[in-house]
Every structure is written in C-alpha cells, then in structure tokens.
mmCIF file of C-alpha atoms and ligand atoms in Angstrom:
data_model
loop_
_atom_site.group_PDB
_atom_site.id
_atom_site.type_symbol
_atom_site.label_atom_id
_atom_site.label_comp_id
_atom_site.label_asym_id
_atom_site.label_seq_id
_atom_site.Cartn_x
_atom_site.Cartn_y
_atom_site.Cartn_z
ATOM 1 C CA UNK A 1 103.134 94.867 85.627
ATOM 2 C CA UNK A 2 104.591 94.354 89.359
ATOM 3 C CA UNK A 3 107.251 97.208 89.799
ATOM 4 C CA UNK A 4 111.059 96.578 89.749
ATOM 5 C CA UNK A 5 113.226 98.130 92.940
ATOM 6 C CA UNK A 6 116.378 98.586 92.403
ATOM 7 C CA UNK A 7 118.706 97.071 95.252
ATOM 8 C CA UNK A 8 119.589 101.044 96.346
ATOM 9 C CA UNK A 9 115.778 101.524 96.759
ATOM 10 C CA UNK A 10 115.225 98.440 98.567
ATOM 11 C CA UNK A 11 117.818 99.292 101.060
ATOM 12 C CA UNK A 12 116.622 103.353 101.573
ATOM 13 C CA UNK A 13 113.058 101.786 101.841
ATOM 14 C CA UNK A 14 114.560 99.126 104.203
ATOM 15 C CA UNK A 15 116.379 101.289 106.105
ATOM 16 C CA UNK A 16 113.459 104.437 106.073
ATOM 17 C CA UNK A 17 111.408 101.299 107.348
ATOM 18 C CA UNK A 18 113.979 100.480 110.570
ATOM 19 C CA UNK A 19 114.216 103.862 111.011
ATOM 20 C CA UNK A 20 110.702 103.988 111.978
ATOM 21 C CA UNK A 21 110.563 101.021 113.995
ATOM 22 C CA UNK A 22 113.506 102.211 115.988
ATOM 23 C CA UNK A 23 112.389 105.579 116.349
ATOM 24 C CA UNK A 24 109.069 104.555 117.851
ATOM 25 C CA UNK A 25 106.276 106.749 118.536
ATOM 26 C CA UNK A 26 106.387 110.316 118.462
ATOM 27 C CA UNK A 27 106.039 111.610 122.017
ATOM 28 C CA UNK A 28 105.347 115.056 122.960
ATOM 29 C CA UNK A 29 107.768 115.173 125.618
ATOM 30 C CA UNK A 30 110.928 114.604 122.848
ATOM 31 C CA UNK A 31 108.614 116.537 120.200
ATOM 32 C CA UNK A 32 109.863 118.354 117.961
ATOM 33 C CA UNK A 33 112.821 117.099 117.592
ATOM 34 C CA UNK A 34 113.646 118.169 113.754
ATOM 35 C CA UNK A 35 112.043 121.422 111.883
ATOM 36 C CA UNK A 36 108.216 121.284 111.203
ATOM 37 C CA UNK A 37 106.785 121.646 107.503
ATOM 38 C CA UNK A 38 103.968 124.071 107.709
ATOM 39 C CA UNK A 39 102.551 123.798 104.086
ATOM 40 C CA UNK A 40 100.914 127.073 102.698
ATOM 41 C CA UNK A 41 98.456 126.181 99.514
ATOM 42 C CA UNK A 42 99.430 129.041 97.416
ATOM 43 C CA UNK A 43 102.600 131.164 96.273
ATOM 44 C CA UNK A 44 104.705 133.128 98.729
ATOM 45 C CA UNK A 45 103.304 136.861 99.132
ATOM 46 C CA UNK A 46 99.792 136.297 99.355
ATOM 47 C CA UNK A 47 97.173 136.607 101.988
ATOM 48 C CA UNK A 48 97.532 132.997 103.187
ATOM 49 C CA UNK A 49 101.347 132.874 103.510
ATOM 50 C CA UNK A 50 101.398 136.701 105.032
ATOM 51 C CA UNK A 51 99.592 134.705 107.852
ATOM 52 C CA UNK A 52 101.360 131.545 107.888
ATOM 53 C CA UNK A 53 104.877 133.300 108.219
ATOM 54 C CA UNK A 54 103.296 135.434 110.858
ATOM 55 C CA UNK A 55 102.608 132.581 113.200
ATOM 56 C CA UNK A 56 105.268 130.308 112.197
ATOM 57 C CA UNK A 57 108.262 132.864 113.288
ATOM 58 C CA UNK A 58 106.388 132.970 116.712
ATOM 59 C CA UNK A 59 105.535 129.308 116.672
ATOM 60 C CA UNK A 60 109.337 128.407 115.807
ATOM 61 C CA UNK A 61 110.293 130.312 118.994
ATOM 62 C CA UNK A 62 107.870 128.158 121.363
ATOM 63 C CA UNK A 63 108.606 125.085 120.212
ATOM 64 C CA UNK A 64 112.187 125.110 119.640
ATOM 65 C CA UNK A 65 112.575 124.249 115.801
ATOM 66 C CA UNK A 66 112.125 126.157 113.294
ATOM 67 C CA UNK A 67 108.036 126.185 111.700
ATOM 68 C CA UNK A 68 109.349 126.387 107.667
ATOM 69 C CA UNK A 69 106.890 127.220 105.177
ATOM 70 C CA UNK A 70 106.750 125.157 101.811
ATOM 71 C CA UNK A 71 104.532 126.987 99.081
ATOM 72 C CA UNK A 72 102.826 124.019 97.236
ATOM 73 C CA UNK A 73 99.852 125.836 95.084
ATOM 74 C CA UNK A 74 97.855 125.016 92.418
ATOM 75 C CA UNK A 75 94.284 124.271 91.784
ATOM 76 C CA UNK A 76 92.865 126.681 94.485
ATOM 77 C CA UNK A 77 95.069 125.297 97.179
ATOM 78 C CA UNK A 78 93.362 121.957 97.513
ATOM 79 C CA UNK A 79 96.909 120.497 95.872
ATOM 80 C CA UNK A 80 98.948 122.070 98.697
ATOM 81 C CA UNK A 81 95.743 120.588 101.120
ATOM 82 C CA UNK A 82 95.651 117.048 99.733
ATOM 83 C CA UNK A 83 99.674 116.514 99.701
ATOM 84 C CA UNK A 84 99.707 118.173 103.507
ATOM 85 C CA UNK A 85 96.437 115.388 104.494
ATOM 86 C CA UNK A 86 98.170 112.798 102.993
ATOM 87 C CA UNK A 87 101.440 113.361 104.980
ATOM 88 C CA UNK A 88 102.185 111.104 108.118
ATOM 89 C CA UNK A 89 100.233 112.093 111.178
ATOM 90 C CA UNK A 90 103.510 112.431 113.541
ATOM 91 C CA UNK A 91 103.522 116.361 113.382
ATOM 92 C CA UNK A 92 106.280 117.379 111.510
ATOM 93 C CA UNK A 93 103.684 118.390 108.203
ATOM 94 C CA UNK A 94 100.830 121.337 109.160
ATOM 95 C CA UNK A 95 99.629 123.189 107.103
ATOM 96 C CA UNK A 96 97.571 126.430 107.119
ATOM 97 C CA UNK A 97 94.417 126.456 105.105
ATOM 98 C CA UNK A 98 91.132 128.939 105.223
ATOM 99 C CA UNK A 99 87.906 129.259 103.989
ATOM 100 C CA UNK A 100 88.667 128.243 100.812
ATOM 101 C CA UNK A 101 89.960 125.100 101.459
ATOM 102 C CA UNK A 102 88.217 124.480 104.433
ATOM 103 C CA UNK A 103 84.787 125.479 103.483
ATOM 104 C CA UNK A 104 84.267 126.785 99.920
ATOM 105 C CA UNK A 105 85.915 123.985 98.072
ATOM 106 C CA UNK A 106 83.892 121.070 98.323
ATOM 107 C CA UNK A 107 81.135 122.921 96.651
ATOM 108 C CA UNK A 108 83.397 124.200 93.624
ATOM 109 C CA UNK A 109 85.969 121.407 93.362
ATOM 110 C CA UNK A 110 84.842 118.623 91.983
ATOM 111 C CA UNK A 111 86.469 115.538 93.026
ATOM 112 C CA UNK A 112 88.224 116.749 96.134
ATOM 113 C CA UNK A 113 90.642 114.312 97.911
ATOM 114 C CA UNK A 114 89.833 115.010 100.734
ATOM 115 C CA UNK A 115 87.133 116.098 103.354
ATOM 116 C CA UNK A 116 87.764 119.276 105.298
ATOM 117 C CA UNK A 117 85.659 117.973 108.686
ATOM 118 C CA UNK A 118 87.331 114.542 108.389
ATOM 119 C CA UNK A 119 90.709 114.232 107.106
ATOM 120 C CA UNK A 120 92.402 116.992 109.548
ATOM 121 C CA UNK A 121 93.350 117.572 113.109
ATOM 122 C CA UNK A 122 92.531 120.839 113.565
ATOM 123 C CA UNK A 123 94.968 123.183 115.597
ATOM 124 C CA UNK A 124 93.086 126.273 115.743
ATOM 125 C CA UNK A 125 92.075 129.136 113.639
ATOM 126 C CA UNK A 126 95.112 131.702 113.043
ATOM 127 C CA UNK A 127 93.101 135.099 112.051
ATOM 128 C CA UNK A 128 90.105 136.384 110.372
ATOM 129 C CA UNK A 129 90.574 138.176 107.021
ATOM 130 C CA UNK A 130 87.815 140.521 105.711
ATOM 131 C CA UNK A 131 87.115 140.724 101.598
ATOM 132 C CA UNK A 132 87.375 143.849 100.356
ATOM 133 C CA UNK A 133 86.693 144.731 96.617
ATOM 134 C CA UNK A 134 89.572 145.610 94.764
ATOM 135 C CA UNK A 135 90.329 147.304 91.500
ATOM 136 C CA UNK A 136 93.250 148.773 89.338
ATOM 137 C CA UNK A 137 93.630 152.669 90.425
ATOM 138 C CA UNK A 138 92.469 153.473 87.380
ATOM 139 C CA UNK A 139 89.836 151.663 87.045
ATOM 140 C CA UNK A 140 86.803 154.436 85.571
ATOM 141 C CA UNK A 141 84.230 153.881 88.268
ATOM 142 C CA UNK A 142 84.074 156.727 91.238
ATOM 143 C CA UNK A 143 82.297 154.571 93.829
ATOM 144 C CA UNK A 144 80.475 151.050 94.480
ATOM 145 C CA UNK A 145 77.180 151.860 92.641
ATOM 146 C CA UNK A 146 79.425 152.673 89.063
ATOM 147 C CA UNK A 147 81.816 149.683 89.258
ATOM 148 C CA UNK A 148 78.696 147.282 89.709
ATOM 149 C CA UNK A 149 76.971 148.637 86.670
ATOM 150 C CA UNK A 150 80.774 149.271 84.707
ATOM 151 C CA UNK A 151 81.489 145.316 85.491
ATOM 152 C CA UNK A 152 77.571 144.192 84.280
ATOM 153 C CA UNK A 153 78.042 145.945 81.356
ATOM 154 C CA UNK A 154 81.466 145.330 80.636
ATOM 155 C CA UNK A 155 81.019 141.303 80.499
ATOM 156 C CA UNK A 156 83.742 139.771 79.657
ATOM 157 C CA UNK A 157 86.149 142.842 78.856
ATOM 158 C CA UNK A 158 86.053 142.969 82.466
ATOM 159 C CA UNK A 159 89.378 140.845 83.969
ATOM 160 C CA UNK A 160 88.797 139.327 87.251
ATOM 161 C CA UNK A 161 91.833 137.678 89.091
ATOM 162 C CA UNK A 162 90.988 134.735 91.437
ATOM 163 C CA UNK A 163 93.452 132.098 93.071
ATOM 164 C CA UNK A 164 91.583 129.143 91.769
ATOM 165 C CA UNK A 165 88.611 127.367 91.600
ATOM 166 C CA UNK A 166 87.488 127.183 95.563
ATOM 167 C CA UNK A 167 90.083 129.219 96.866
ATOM 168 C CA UNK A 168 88.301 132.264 99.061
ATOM 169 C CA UNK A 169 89.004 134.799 95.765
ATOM 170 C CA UNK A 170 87.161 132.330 93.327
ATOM 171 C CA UNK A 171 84.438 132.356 96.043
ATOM 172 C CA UNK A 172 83.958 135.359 97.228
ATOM 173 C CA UNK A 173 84.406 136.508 93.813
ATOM 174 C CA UNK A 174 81.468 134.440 91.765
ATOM 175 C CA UNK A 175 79.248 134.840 94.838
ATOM 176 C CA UNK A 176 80.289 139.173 93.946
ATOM 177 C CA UNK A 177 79.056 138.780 90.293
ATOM 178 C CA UNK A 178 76.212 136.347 90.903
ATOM 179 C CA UNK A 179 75.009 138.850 93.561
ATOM 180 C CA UNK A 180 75.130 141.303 90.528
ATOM 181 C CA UNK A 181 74.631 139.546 87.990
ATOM 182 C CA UNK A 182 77.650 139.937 85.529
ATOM 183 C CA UNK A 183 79.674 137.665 83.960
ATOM 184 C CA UNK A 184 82.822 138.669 83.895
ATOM 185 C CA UNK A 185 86.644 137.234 82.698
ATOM 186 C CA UNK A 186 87.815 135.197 85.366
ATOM 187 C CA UNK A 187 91.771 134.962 85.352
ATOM 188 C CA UNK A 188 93.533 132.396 87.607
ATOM 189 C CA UNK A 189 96.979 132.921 89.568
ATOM 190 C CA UNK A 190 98.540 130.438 91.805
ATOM 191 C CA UNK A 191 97.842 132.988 94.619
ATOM 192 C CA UNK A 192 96.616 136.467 95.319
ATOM 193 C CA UNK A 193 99.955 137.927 95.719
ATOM 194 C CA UNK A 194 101.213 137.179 91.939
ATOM 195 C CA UNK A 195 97.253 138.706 91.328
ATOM 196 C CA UNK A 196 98.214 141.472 93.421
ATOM 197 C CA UNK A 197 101.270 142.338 90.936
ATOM 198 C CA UNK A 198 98.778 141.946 88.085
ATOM 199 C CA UNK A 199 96.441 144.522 89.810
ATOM 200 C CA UNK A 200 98.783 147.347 90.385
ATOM 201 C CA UNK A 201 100.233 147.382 86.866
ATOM 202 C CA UNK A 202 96.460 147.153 85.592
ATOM 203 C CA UNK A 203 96.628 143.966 83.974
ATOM 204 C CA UNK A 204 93.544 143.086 85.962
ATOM 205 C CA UNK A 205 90.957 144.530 86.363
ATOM 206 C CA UNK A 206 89.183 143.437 89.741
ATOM 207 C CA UNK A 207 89.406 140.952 92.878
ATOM 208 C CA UNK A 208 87.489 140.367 96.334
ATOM 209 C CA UNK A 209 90.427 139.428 98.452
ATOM 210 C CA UNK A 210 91.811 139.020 101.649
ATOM 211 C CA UNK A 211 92.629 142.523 103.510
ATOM 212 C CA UNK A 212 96.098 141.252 104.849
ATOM 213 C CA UNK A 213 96.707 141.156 101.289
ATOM 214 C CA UNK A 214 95.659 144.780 99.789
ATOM 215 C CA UNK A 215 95.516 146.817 102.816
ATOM 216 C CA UNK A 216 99.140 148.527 102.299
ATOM 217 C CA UNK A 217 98.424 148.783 98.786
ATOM 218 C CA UNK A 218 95.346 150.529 99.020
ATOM 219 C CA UNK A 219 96.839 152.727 101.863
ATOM 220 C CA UNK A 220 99.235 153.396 99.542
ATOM 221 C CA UNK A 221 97.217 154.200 96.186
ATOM 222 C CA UNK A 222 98.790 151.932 94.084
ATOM 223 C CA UNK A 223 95.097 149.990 93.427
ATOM 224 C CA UNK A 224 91.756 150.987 94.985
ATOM 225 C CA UNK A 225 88.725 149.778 97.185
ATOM 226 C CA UNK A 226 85.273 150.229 96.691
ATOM 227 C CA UNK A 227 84.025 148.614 99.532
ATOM 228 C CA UNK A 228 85.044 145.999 102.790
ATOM 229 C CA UNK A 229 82.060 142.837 102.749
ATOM 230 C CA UNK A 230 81.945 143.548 106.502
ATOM 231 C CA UNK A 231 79.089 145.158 108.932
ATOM 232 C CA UNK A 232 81.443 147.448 110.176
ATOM 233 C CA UNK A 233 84.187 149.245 108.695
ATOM 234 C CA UNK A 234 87.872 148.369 109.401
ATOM 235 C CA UNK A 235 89.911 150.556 111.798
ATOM 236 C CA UNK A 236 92.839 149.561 109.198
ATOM 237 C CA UNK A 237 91.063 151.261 106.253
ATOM 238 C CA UNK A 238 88.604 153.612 107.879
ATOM 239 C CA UNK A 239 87.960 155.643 104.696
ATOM 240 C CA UNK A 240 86.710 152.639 102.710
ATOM 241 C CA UNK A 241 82.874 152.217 103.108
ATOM 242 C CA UNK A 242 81.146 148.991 104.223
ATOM 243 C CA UNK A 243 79.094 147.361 101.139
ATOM 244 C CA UNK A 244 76.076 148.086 102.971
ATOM 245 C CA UNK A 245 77.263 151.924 103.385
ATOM 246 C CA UNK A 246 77.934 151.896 99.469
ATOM 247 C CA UNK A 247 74.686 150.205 98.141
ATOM 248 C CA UNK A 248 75.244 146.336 98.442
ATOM 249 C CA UNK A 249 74.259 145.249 101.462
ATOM 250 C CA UNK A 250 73.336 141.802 100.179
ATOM 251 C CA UNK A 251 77.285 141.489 100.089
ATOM 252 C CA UNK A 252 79.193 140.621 103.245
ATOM 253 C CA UNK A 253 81.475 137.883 103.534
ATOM 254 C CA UNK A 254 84.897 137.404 105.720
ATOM 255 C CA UNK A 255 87.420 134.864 105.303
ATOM 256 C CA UNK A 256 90.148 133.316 107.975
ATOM 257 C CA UNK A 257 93.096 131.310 108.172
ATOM 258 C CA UNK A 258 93.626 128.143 110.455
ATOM 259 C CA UNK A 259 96.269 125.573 111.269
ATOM 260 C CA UNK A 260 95.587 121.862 110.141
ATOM 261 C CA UNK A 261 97.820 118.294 110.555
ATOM 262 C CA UNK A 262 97.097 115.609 108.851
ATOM 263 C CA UNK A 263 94.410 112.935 110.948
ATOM 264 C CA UNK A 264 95.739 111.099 113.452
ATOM 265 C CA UNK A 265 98.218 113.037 115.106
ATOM 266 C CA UNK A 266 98.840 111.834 118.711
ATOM 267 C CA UNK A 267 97.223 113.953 121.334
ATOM 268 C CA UNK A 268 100.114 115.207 122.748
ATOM 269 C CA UNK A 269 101.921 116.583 120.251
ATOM 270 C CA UNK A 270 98.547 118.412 119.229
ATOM 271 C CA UNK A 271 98.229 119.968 122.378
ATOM 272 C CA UNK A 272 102.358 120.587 122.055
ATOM 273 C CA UNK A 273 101.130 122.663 118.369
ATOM 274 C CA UNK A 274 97.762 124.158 119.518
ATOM 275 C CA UNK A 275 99.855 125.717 122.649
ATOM 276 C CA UNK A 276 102.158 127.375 120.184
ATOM 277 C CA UNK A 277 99.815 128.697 118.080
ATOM 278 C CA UNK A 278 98.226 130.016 120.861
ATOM 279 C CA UNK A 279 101.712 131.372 122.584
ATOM 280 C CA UNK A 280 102.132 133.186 118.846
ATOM 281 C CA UNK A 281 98.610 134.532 118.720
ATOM 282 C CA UNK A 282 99.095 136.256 122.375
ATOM 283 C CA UNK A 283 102.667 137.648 121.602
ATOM 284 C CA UNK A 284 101.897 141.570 121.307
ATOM 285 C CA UNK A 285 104.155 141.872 117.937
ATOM 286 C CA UNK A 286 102.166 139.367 115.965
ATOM 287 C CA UNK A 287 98.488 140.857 116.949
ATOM 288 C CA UNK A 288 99.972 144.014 115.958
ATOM 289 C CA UNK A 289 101.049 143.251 112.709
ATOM 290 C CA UNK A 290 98.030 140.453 111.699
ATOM 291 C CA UNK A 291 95.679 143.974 113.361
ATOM 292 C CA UNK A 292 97.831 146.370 111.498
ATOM 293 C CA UNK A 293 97.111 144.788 107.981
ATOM 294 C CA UNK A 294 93.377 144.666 108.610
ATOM 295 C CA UNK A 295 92.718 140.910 110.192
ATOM 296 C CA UNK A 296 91.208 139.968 113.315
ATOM 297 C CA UNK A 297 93.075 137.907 115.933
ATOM 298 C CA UNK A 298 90.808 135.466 117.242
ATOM 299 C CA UNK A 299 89.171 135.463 121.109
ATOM 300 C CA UNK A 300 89.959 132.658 123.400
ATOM 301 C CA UNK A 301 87.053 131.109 122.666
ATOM 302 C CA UNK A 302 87.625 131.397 119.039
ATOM 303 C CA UNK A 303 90.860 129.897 119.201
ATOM 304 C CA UNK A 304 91.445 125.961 119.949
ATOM 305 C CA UNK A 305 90.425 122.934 117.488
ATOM 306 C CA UNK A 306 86.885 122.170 118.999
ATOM 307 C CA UNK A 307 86.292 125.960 117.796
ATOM 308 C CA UNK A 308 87.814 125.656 114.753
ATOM 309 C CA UNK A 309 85.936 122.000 113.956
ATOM 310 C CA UNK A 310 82.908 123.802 114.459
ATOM 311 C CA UNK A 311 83.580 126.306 112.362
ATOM 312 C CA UNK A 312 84.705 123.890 109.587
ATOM 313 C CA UNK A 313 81.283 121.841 109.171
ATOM 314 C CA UNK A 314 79.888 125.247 109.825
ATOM 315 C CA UNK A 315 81.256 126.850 106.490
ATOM 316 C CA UNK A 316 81.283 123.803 104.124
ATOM 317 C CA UNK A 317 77.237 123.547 105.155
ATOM 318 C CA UNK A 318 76.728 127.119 104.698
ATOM 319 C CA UNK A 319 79.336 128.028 101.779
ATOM 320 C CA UNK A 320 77.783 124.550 99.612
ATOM 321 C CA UNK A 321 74.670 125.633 98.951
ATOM 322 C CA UNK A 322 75.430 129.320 98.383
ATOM 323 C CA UNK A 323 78.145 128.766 95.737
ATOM 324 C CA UNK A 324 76.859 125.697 94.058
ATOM 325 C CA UNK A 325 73.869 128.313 92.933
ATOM 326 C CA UNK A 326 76.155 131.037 92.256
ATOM 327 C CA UNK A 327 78.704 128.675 90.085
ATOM 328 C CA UNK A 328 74.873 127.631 88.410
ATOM 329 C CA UNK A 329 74.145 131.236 87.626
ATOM 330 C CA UNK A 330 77.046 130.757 84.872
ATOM 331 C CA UNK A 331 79.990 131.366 86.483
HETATM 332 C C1 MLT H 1 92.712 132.630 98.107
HETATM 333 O O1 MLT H 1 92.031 131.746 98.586
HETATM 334 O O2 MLT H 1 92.342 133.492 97.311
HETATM 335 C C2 MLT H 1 94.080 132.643 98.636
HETATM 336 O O3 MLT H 1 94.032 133.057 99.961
HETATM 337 C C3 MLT H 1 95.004 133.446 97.862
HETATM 338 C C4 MLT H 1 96.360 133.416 98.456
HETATM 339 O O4 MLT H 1 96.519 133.198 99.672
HETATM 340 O O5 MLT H 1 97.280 133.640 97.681
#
C-alpha cells in the first residue's frame, strides 16, 4: 500500500528539503550555529548523564550554543544509541555512550542496530568510572567474603538492579555472579539513578555500578560498598577495600564514558567538538567534580577519537567473549 501525504506534509517535507539545499554544507567555520543534541541513553540522574551534563555545561561555553541533553533510555541504552547513529551526520546530534554501549552490548544484545567500531565518529572518551559493589545499608553481610556466600545462597530472593541488558550494570553485574556463581533476581530500571532510589529505600538488594553514581551515597551511609573492582583503591572512597583486598581478586572491571556523532560528520566540525570536549576536560571545575565523585579524567593521550576508536574494538573484542560465557552460565 504506497503511503498517502497530505498536501501540509508535502509542503513541510518540500520545504525541510529546500531548506537543506539552501543551507548547504555544514562548515566548521559557521558551526554551531543552533543548540547541539547530546543524547544520553538512560534517565536523568544516573552515572551516564552525571557525566554528560558535566561536559556539556563546559562544552556549551566553548562552542557558543548551548550542548542540551535529551534522556532517550530503554533497552540498556542501545535505543538512545541507535536513534543518536541514525541522526544526520551534520553535528547537531552527539551523544555520550560507555562501555555498555560501546563494548558490552554486542555480546548481550541480540540484534543490535548498530556497530559500535563502525557506525560512530568518535569524539573522545569523557571519564573513566570504576564499579563498585553496592548494597542496601542493611543488607546482613559485614564484609565481601559474607555477601558472596549471602547472594549464592540466597538465589533468587536476592534482588539485583541493572540498567538493561548490555548496559555496564547488566555487565558488570552477570560477569559478578558468574564469577561467583549465583543466580540471582535481576531487576531492570531505565537507568542506575531510578536503581539508585530503589537501593536506598531497600527495595533492592544489590548493584555493580558506576562510582560517579554511588560515591555520595555511600559517603553518606544511605547504602553500602563492599568492594571497588579496581587494583587500587579510590582516593574518593579510601575506606572501601579493593576486591582483591576483600577476597575476589578474580573481580576487577572499570567502566567510562565517551562522546559519539553519528558517521559521517565532516572533519571540521569534529575537530570543532573534539576541541570542546577537550577545552571541558582541562577546565579545573569539571576535573574536580568528575575526580570528586570517584572518576578518572582521561590523559592526553587518552583523550582524542583515534584513542577512543581503539579503545572501542578493544572492549567489544575483549567484553564478547567474556560475557557471552557468563550470560551461558545462566544468567
Ligand atoms: C549503565 O550502563 O548501567 C548505565 O550507565 C546506567 C545509567 O547511566 O543510568
């Protein structure tokens, strides 16, 4: 059945068309000219928008227009990733993504739309976030070694909160329980902040999340960690023990956060975006704060999109094989 326009649609396509036409290429040296969309894959107040409003108030400044944020989750952010990959390439639609996205989900999601090496121009990486492991304060386990064996032999009385299948708390978290072998409830939020809520009234039992995410909380008591997935403890929670200090050392895994377009952007206005992100990375109040919360602000030579292409294919060929066996293990 062909479809029927209606004359008004004909005429906004028509004139969306000329508009193009007459507008031309975008060139760096008039771009931006309007605000930017920077789309964030999961609801406001988690770990991936703390970032992405973190750089975008600093990347607003540089460029001149404002950088607004448009929370599109759903099925572990690769909705928010396919809509912001299918958007024109002229850079007015970015869109910060992670390891999740960017590296966990083609193993977990099946029938992804698109490919995290190919599909994206990358900007550059915005900030590494280590997982910690998370639980209700009152969760009856006094270290590491007692909520391992109170989570195995809890099953699935045991709540687990997770931000969809392939997002970095799905796959940090079934890599967790495979590494222990338990087989907990896994309960999915459109985003680790509405998990967060979840977790301090003790709705939930347990998540490995991001630490820009649960660092004030824990500071503050309202939930606990047992342990940071990192070699080294972090100078943001200094009285948490590494998972190698507490009796898992098979455990260590850190996530981070990166800037995206769609493919095909032209050269000069990704250099015009990459600068900014840059410029917002080096401003001392936004290393504070992304420092201050427990993340890591990426080194020169971390920063940049050859960096951050490397790192792509380097996490979807390391993260494919890992999770496919630990979704086999029954997760
Ligand atoms: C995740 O992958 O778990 C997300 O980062 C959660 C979020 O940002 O809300």
């Amino acid at each position: 059945m062909t479809p029927t326009f209606t004359r008004r649609t004909l005429s906004a396509a028509g004139l969306a068309a000329a508009a193009l036409v007459l507008a031309g290429p975008v060139s760096a040296d008039t771009y931006p000219q309007r605000p930017i969309t920077m789309v964030v894959p999961f609801a406001a107040g988690g770990p991936t928008d703390i970032v992405a409003r973190l750089v975008a108030e600093q990347m607003s400044r540089s460029l001149g227009q404002q950088v607004v944020i448009e929370n599109v989750s759903g099925a572990g952010g690769t909705t928010g990733i396919t809509r912001a990959s299918q958007a024109s390439p002229d850079g007015y639609t970015i869109m910060m993504g992670h390891m999740g996205t960017h590296g966990a989900a083609p193993a977990l999601f099946k029938g992804l739309k698109y490919d995290p090496a190919k599909s994206f121009d990358p900007i550059g990486l915005a900030a590494g976030t280590p997982i910690v492991i998370v639980a209700k304060k009152d969760f009856p386990a006094a270290d590491l070694k007692a909520f391992v064996a109170a989570v195995k032999d809890g099953g699935p009385k045991v709540n687990q909160a997770h931000a969809g299948v392939g997002s970095v708390s799905h796959s940090t978290g079934i890599l967790f329980d495979s590494i222990i072998s338990a087989k907990p409830t896994l309960v999915v939020y459109r985003g680790t902040g509405p998990a967060l809520n979840d977790l301090m009234a003790g709705q939930v039992d347990f998540m490995t999340d991001q630490i820009v995410n649960v660092a004030t909380q824990i500071t503050g008591g309202t939930i606990k960690a047992y342990a940071i997935a990192t070699p080294e403890r972090s100078p943001a929670l200094p009285d948490v023990p590494t998972t190698k200090e507490a009796g898992l050392p098979g455990y260590e895994v850190s996530a981070w956060n990166a800037v995206f377009a769609p493919k095909g952007l032209p050269q000069d206005v990704a250099k015009k975006l990459q600068d900014s992100l840059a410029q917002a990375l080096a401003d001392a109040g936004t290393k504070k704060r992304i420092l201050d919360l427990g993340g890591t602000v990426p080194s020169a030579a971390e920063q940049g999109p050859k960096a951050l292409q490397a790192l792509v294919e380097s996490e979807v060929a390391r993260w494919t094989p890992v999770l496919r066996a630990a979704a086999e293990s029954g997760q």
